[in-house]
């Protein structure tokens, strides 16, 4: 579905009121919406089929099934006001699709092949800075690690929500970000406040920098006590792939087993 940016790129105008959002059915298996609060729109009646304003969105995530789920949850434009105009599975595809469609909002996964969400942000800097048609980014990730949150916010993202968010709250977050607001899942806002309250740049951890974004994600889950099968299910990868990532982490960090790995991660407050 990487050629979805060929969809119509129209941007119907109208008032800046928010659309009626879908019911509270969890989109991705959980609850808990963004700290910014619920949407301002009330329930829609039979005469409210057309929403007042639409937001054009690109989905960037390396898991096709997850993109399909998000599309099904929020992509009914007449109901939600969200028009999905493109999808991408890695950094290069993301930059291509975003450049071609120029959406108002990009839903961006943090961990992507080709350099991760931070690399997409870096290569989209000129589009984010466009005064007339800015492209704004909302991170949507399974990770709730402080370094991931801070990394994409420093890169220019306007918000960060986890994949436990409901469809209703995700639509609300999209509209808020499109209007220039900052939106975070409740517990993540503290990471950002703490990071930007400090005047000291965080120290560079050369050992951690050797790991890819996916290896860091597996590392944190291993350190939290997850079994390989649980990690595979949470990250939508195979058990064999998890084993390969763990072996790579142990080799790069010169550790012998998962117990040493857990101590290493705990000492660096990655858990």
mmCIF file of C-alpha atoms in Angstrom:
data_model
loop_
_atom_site.group_PDB
_atom_site.id
_atom_site.type_symbol
_atom_site.label_atom_id
_atom_site.label_comp_id
_atom_site.label_asym_id
_atom_site.label_seq_id
_atom_site.Cartn_x
_atom_site.Cartn_y
_atom_site.Cartn_z
ATOM 1 C CA UNK A 1 0.000 0.000 0.000
ATOM 2 C CA UNK A 2 2.990 2.262 -0.411
ATOM 3 C CA UNK A 3 1.546 3.916 -3.456
ATOM 4 C CA UNK A 4 -1.407 5.326 -1.561
ATOM 5 C CA UNK A 5 -0.137 8.854 -2.001
ATOM 6 C CA UNK A 6 -1.764 8.718 -5.420
ATOM 7 C CA UNK A 7 -5.125 9.273 -3.742
ATOM 8 C CA UNK A 8 -6.901 12.600 -4.368
ATOM 9 C CA UNK A 9 -5.222 15.413 -2.456
ATOM 10 C CA UNK A 10 -8.215 17.768 -2.299
ATOM 11 C CA UNK A 11 -8.670 19.839 0.827
ATOM 12 C CA UNK A 12 -12.315 20.823 1.240
ATOM 13 C CA UNK A 13 -12.510 23.984 3.253
ATOM 14 C CA UNK A 14 -15.051 25.286 5.675
ATOM 15 C CA UNK A 15 -15.165 26.530 9.238
ATOM 16 C CA UNK A 16 -12.436 25.524 11.652
ATOM 17 C CA UNK A 17 -14.806 23.674 13.974
ATOM 18 C CA UNK A 18 -13.874 20.105 14.857
ATOM 19 C CA UNK A 19 -15.830 17.191 13.429
ATOM 20 C CA UNK A 20 -17.988 14.823 15.344
ATOM 21 C CA UNK A 21 -15.603 12.009 16.242
ATOM 22 C CA UNK A 22 -16.344 8.296 16.337
ATOM 23 C CA UNK A 23 -17.603 6.466 19.412
ATOM 24 C CA UNK A 24 -15.282 5.488 22.225
ATOM 25 C CA UNK A 25 -14.290 2.091 20.852
ATOM 26 C CA UNK A 26 -10.568 1.527 21.506
ATOM 27 C CA UNK A 27 -8.646 1.596 18.266
ATOM 28 C CA UNK A 28 -5.608 -0.394 19.345
ATOM 29 C CA UNK A 29 -6.490 -2.401 22.392
ATOM 30 C CA UNK A 30 -6.568 0.123 25.233
ATOM 31 C CA UNK A 31 -7.801 3.370 26.660
ATOM 32 C CA UNK A 32 -6.399 6.672 27.806
ATOM 33 C CA UNK A 33 -6.404 9.683 25.562
ATOM 34 C CA UNK A 34 -4.153 12.666 25.089
ATOM 35 C CA UNK A 35 -3.565 15.067 27.922
ATOM 36 C CA UNK A 36 -5.028 17.893 25.867
ATOM 37 C CA UNK A 37 -8.556 16.668 26.712
ATOM 38 C CA UNK A 38 -11.590 15.414 24.795
ATOM 39 C CA UNK A 39 -12.836 16.780 21.510
ATOM 40 C CA UNK A 40 -15.082 19.784 21.571
ATOM 41 C CA UNK A 41 -17.648 18.319 19.158
ATOM 42 C CA UNK A 42 -20.761 16.675 20.481
ATOM 43 C CA UNK A 43 -22.664 13.723 19.093
ATOM 44 C CA UNK A 44 -23.677 14.022 15.463
ATOM 45 C CA UNK A 45 -27.296 13.737 14.410
ATOM 46 C CA UNK A 46 -28.718 12.399 11.173
ATOM 47 C CA UNK A 47 -28.320 15.794 9.509
ATOM 48 C CA UNK A 48 -24.632 16.079 10.408
ATOM 49 C CA UNK A 49 -23.252 13.716 7.761
ATOM 50 C CA UNK A 50 -20.874 16.352 6.409
ATOM 51 C CA UNK A 51 -18.206 17.573 8.839
ATOM 52 C CA UNK A 52 -17.248 21.227 9.056
ATOM 53 C CA UNK A 53 -13.559 20.749 8.359
ATOM 54 C CA UNK A 54 -11.263 18.004 7.133
ATOM 55 C CA UNK A 55 -7.669 17.186 7.947
ATOM 56 C CA UNK A 56 -5.508 15.364 5.413
ATOM 57 C CA UNK A 57 -3.334 12.722 7.054
ATOM 58 C CA UNK A 58 -0.470 10.406 6.062
ATOM 59 C CA UNK A 59 0.085 7.186 8.058
ATOM 60 C CA UNK A 60 3.721 6.153 8.568
ATOM 61 C CA UNK A 61 4.243 2.776 10.240
ATOM 62 C CA UNK A 62 6.211 -0.277 9.185
ATOM 63 C CA UNK A 63 3.395 -2.677 10.070
ATOM 64 C CA UNK A 64 0.805 -2.906 7.301
ATOM 65 C CA UNK A 65 -1.820 -4.506 9.543
ATOM 66 C CA UNK A 66 -1.531 -1.646 12.013
ATOM 67 C CA UNK A 67 -1.900 0.933 9.235
ATOM 68 C CA UNK A 68 -4.978 -0.930 8.022
ATOM 69 C CA UNK A 69 -6.439 -0.833 11.523
ATOM 70 C CA UNK A 70 -5.854 2.902 11.893
ATOM 71 C CA UNK A 71 -7.353 3.531 8.462
ATOM 72 C CA UNK A 72 -10.447 1.533 9.387
ATOM 73 C CA UNK A 73 -10.795 3.343 12.708
ATOM 74 C CA UNK A 74 -10.360 6.965 11.650
ATOM 75 C CA UNK A 75 -10.507 6.991 7.843
ATOM 76 C CA UNK A 76 -14.270 7.318 7.354
ATOM 77 C CA UNK A 77 -13.936 10.954 6.319
ATOM 78 C CA UNK A 78 -17.635 11.856 6.401
ATOM 79 C CA UNK A 79 -17.799 10.618 9.985
ATOM 80 C CA UNK A 80 -14.465 11.721 11.445
ATOM 81 C CA UNK A 81 -13.246 14.548 9.229
ATOM 82 C CA UNK A 82 -9.943 12.710 8.698
ATOM 83 C CA UNK A 83 -8.912 12.013 5.102
ATOM 84 C CA UNK A 84 -6.072 9.504 4.812
ATOM 85 C CA UNK A 85 -4.189 10.537 1.675
ATOM 86 C CA UNK A 86 -1.143 8.272 1.892
ATOM 87 C CA UNK A 87 0.763 5.559 3.725
ATOM 88 C CA UNK A 88 4.416 4.608 4.103
ATOM 89 C CA UNK A 89 6.394 1.795 5.721
ATOM 90 C CA UNK A 90 9.933 3.213 5.938
ATOM 91 C CA UNK A 91 11.839 6.489 5.954
ATOM 92 C CA UNK A 92 12.339 6.852 2.196
ATOM 93 C CA UNK A 93 8.708 6.034 1.417
ATOM 94 C CA UNK A 94 7.554 8.433 4.126
ATOM 95 C CA UNK A 95 9.510 11.380 2.753
ATOM 96 C CA UNK A 96 8.301 10.624 -0.778
ATOM 97 C CA UNK A 97 4.640 10.355 0.232
ATOM 98 C CA UNK A 98 4.704 13.406 2.499
ATOM 99 C CA UNK A 99 6.367 15.508 -0.211
ATOM 100 C CA UNK A 100 3.837 14.367 -2.822
ATOM 101 C CA UNK A 101 0.688 14.855 -0.717
ATOM 102 C CA UNK A 102 1.642 17.681 1.671
ATOM 103 C CA UNK A 103 -0.820 16.601 4.394
ATOM 104 C CA UNK A 104 -1.745 18.720 7.380
ATOM 105 C CA UNK A 105 -0.727 15.956 9.801
ATOM 106 C CA UNK A 106 1.562 12.918 9.642
ATOM 107 C CA UNK A 107 0.985 10.064 12.097
ATOM 108 C CA UNK A 108 4.562 8.919 12.604
ATOM 109 C CA UNK A 109 5.884 5.728 14.167
ATOM 110 C CA UNK A 110 9.133 6.224 16.075
ATOM 111 C CA UNK A 111 10.836 3.026 14.944
ATOM 112 C CA UNK A 112 11.091 2.702 11.161
ATOM 113 C CA UNK A 113 13.486 1.034 8.730
ATOM 114 C CA UNK A 114 15.925 3.548 7.299
ATOM 115 C CA UNK A 115 16.680 5.677 10.340
ATOM 116 C CA UNK A 116 13.503 5.953 12.392
ATOM 117 C CA UNK A 117 10.978 8.713 12.878
ATOM 118 C CA UNK A 118 13.683 11.225 13.768
ATOM 119 C CA UNK A 119 15.165 10.834 10.282
ATOM 120 C CA UNK A 120 11.758 11.481 8.686
ATOM 121 C CA UNK A 121 11.499 14.654 10.745
ATOM 122 C CA UNK A 122 14.988 15.760 9.769
ATOM 123 C CA UNK A 123 14.268 15.302 6.074
ATOM 124 C CA UNK A 124 10.902 17.041 6.391
ATOM 125 C CA UNK A 125 12.232 20.128 8.170
ATOM 126 C CA UNK A 126 11.498 22.508 5.291
ATOM 127 C CA UNK A 127 7.886 21.308 5.079
ATOM 128 C CA UNK A 128 7.424 21.748 8.833
ATOM 129 C CA UNK A 129 8.775 25.280 8.561
ATOM 130 C CA UNK A 130 6.454 26.280 5.689
ATOM 131 C CA UNK A 131 4.461 29.247 6.999
ATOM 132 C CA UNK A 132 1.560 28.846 4.559
ATOM 133 C CA UNK A 133 1.130 25.062 4.481
ATOM 134 C CA UNK A 134 3.026 23.538 7.404
ATOM 135 C CA UNK A 135 3.166 19.771 7.711
ATOM 136 C CA UNK A 136 2.798 18.832 11.368
ATOM 137 C CA UNK A 137 3.798 15.528 12.931
ATOM 138 C CA UNK A 138 2.118 13.488 15.656
ATOM 139 C CA UNK A 139 4.135 10.509 16.890
ATOM 140 C CA UNK A 140 2.047 7.344 17.356
ATOM 141 C CA UNK A 141 4.165 4.574 18.844
ATOM 142 C CA UNK A 142 4.083 1.489 21.029
ATOM 143 C CA UNK A 143 7.120 2.896 22.857
ATOM 144 C CA UNK A 144 6.689 4.998 25.966
ATOM 145 C CA UNK A 145 10.414 5.425 26.619
ATOM 146 C CA UNK A 146 11.574 8.906 27.592
ATOM 147 C CA UNK A 147 14.386 8.994 25.036
ATOM 148 C CA UNK A 148 11.973 8.189 22.185
ATOM 149 C CA UNK A 149 9.529 10.883 23.272
ATOM 150 C CA UNK A 150 12.218 13.519 23.721
ATOM 151 C CA UNK A 151 13.967 12.553 20.478
ATOM 152 C CA UNK A 152 10.984 13.131 18.210
ATOM 153 C CA UNK A 153 9.887 16.276 20.043
ATOM 154 C CA UNK A 154 13.358 17.741 19.636
ATOM 155 C CA UNK A 155 13.060 16.725 15.980
ATOM 156 C CA UNK A 156 9.959 18.873 15.554
ATOM 157 C CA UNK A 157 6.940 16.636 16.262
ATOM 158 C CA UNK A 158 3.967 18.457 17.793
ATOM 159 C CA UNK A 159 2.901 15.577 20.004
ATOM 160 C CA UNK A 160 3.351 11.972 21.054
ATOM 161 C CA UNK A 161 0.639 9.420 21.838
ATOM 162 C CA UNK A 162 0.904 5.697 22.410
ATOM 163 C CA UNK A 163 -0.947 2.986 20.521
ATOM 164 C CA UNK A 164 -3.281 2.399 23.471
ATOM 165 C CA UNK A 165 -5.163 5.553 22.435
ATOM 166 C CA UNK A 166 -8.801 5.229 21.391
ATOM 167 C CA UNK A 167 -10.046 6.139 17.937
ATOM 168 C CA UNK A 168 -12.025 9.067 19.347
ATOM 169 C CA UNK A 169 -9.017 10.528 21.122
ATOM 170 C CA UNK A 170 -6.748 9.949 18.138
ATOM 171 C CA UNK A 171 -9.075 11.935 15.878
ATOM 172 C CA UNK A 172 -9.166 14.709 18.470
ATOM 173 C CA UNK A 173 -5.353 14.680 18.728
ATOM 174 C CA UNK A 174 -5.030 14.928 14.941
ATOM 175 C CA UNK A 175 -7.254 17.993 14.808
ATOM 176 C CA UNK A 176 -5.488 19.641 17.719
ATOM 177 C CA UNK A 177 -2.075 19.097 16.155
ATOM 178 C CA UNK A 178 -3.338 20.403 12.809
ATOM 179 C CA UNK A 179 -4.263 23.620 14.610
ATOM 180 C CA UNK A 180 -0.803 23.951 16.152
ATOM 181 C CA UNK A 181 -1.502 22.511 19.602
ATOM 182 C CA UNK A 182 0.867 20.129 21.376
ATOM 183 C CA UNK A 183 -0.713 16.816 22.408
ATOM 184 C CA UNK A 184 0.716 14.061 24.587
ATOM 185 C CA UNK A 185 -0.526 10.924 26.285
ATOM 186 C CA UNK A 186 -0.783 11.909 29.975
ATOM 187 C CA UNK A 187 2.278 10.199 31.429
ATOM 188 C CA UNK A 188 4.513 11.244 28.535
ATOM 189 C CA UNK A 189 4.049 14.975 29.052
ATOM 190 C CA UNK A 190 6.290 14.821 32.127
ATOM 191 C CA UNK A 191 9.203 13.509 30.060
ATOM 192 C CA UNK A 192 9.032 16.539 27.812
ATOM 193 C CA UNK A 193 8.672 19.023 30.664
ATOM 194 C CA UNK A 194 11.644 17.516 32.489
ATOM 195 C CA UNK A 195 13.790 17.451 29.352
ATOM 196 C CA UNK A 196 13.171 21.042 28.340
ATOM 197 C CA UNK A 197 13.345 22.367 31.910
ATOM 198 C CA UNK A 198 16.987 21.320 32.016
ATOM 199 C CA UNK A 199 19.589 23.589 30.472
ATOM 200 C CA UNK A 200 22.115 20.783 30.246
ATOM 201 C CA UNK A 201 22.220 18.613 27.139
ATOM 202 C CA UNK A 202 21.907 14.902 27.973
ATOM 203 C CA UNK A 203 25.195 13.013 27.907
ATOM 204 C CA UNK A 204 25.931 10.888 24.866
ATOM 205 C CA UNK A 205 25.874 7.160 25.624
ATOM 206 C CA UNK A 206 28.173 5.614 23.046
ATOM 207 C CA UNK A 207 27.106 2.070 23.972
ATOM 208 C CA UNK A 208 23.429 2.875 23.496
ATOM 209 C CA UNK A 209 24.172 4.674 20.233
ATOM 210 C CA UNK A 210 25.485 1.403 18.791
ATOM 211 C CA UNK A 211 21.983 -0.048 18.895
ATOM 212 C CA UNK A 212 19.322 0.478 16.267
ATOM 213 C CA UNK A 213 15.934 1.868 17.289
ATOM 214 C CA UNK A 214 14.363 -1.597 17.090
ATOM 215 C CA UNK A 215 17.174 -3.133 19.156
ATOM 216 C CA UNK A 216 16.606 -0.489 21.837
ATOM 217 C CA UNK A 217 12.916 -1.328 21.890
ATOM 218 C CA UNK A 218 13.612 -5.047 22.305
ATOM 219 C CA UNK A 219 16.226 -4.247 24.955
ATOM 220 C CA UNK A 220 13.729 -2.310 27.062
ATOM 221 C CA UNK A 221 11.100 -5.046 26.841
ATOM 222 C CA UNK A 222 13.626 -7.745 27.759
ATOM 223 C CA UNK A 223 14.745 -5.649 30.718
ATOM 224 C CA UNK A 224 11.119 -5.310 31.835
ATOM 225 C CA UNK A 225 10.832 -9.101 31.993
ATOM 226 C CA UNK A 226 8.878 -9.804 28.814
ATOM 227 C CA UNK A 227 9.228 -13.263 27.262
ATOM 228 C CA UNK A 228 10.263 -13.545 23.610
ATOM 229 C CA UNK A 229 6.723 -14.493 22.566
ATOM 230 C CA UNK A 230 5.277 -11.474 24.379
ATOM 231 C CA UNK A 231 7.776 -9.154 22.707
ATOM 232 C CA UNK A 232 7.003 -10.645 19.308
ATOM 233 C CA UNK A 233 3.278 -10.076 19.836
ATOM 234 C CA UNK A 234 3.707 -6.507 21.064
ATOM 235 C CA UNK A 235 6.059 -5.465 18.249
ATOM 236 C CA UNK A 236 4.274 -7.433 15.501
ATOM 237 C CA UNK A 237 7.414 -9.418 14.662
ATOM 238 C CA UNK A 238 8.345 -13.107 14.809
ATOM 239 C CA UNK A 239 9.983 -14.817 17.775
ATOM 240 C CA UNK A 240 12.954 -15.576 15.536
ATOM 241 C CA UNK A 241 13.341 -11.869 14.789
ATOM 242 C CA UNK A 242 13.241 -11.101 18.511
ATOM 243 C CA UNK A 243 15.978 -13.666 19.094
ATOM 244 C CA UNK A 244 18.091 -12.083 16.369
ATOM 245 C CA UNK A 245 17.692 -8.616 17.914
ATOM 246 C CA UNK A 246 18.615 -9.911 21.378
ATOM 247 C CA UNK A 247 21.723 -11.620 19.996
ATOM 248 C CA UNK A 248 22.748 -8.391 18.251
ATOM 249 C CA UNK A 249 22.238 -6.370 21.443
ATOM 250 C CA UNK A 250 24.289 -8.798 23.527
ATOM 251 C CA UNK A 251 27.071 -8.771 20.941
ATOM 252 C CA UNK A 252 27.196 -4.981 20.581
ATOM 253 C CA UNK A 253 27.142 -4.397 24.345
ATOM 254 C CA UNK A 254 29.506 -7.292 25.046
ATOM 255 C CA UNK A 255 27.087 -8.920 27.478
ATOM 256 C CA UNK A 256 26.550 -12.630 28.043
ATOM 257 C CA UNK A 257 22.877 -13.092 28.897
ATOM 258 C CA UNK A 258 19.566 -11.358 29.494
ATOM 259 C CA UNK A 259 20.286 -10.945 33.217
ATOM 260 C CA UNK A 260 23.363 -8.856 32.460
ATOM 261 C CA UNK A 261 21.331 -7.014 29.847
ATOM 262 C CA UNK A 262 18.635 -6.205 32.440
ATOM 263 C CA UNK A 263 21.216 -4.837 34.877
ATOM 264 C CA UNK A 264 22.784 -2.765 32.097
ATOM 265 C CA UNK A 265 19.423 -1.256 31.110
ATOM 266 C CA UNK A 266 18.401 -0.628 34.711
ATOM 267 C CA UNK A 267 21.647 1.191 35.450
ATOM 268 C CA UNK A 268 20.868 3.559 32.576
ATOM 269 C CA UNK A 269 17.213 3.991 33.611
ATOM 270 C CA UNK A 270 15.922 2.551 30.372
ATOM 271 C CA UNK A 271 13.378 0.267 32.040
#
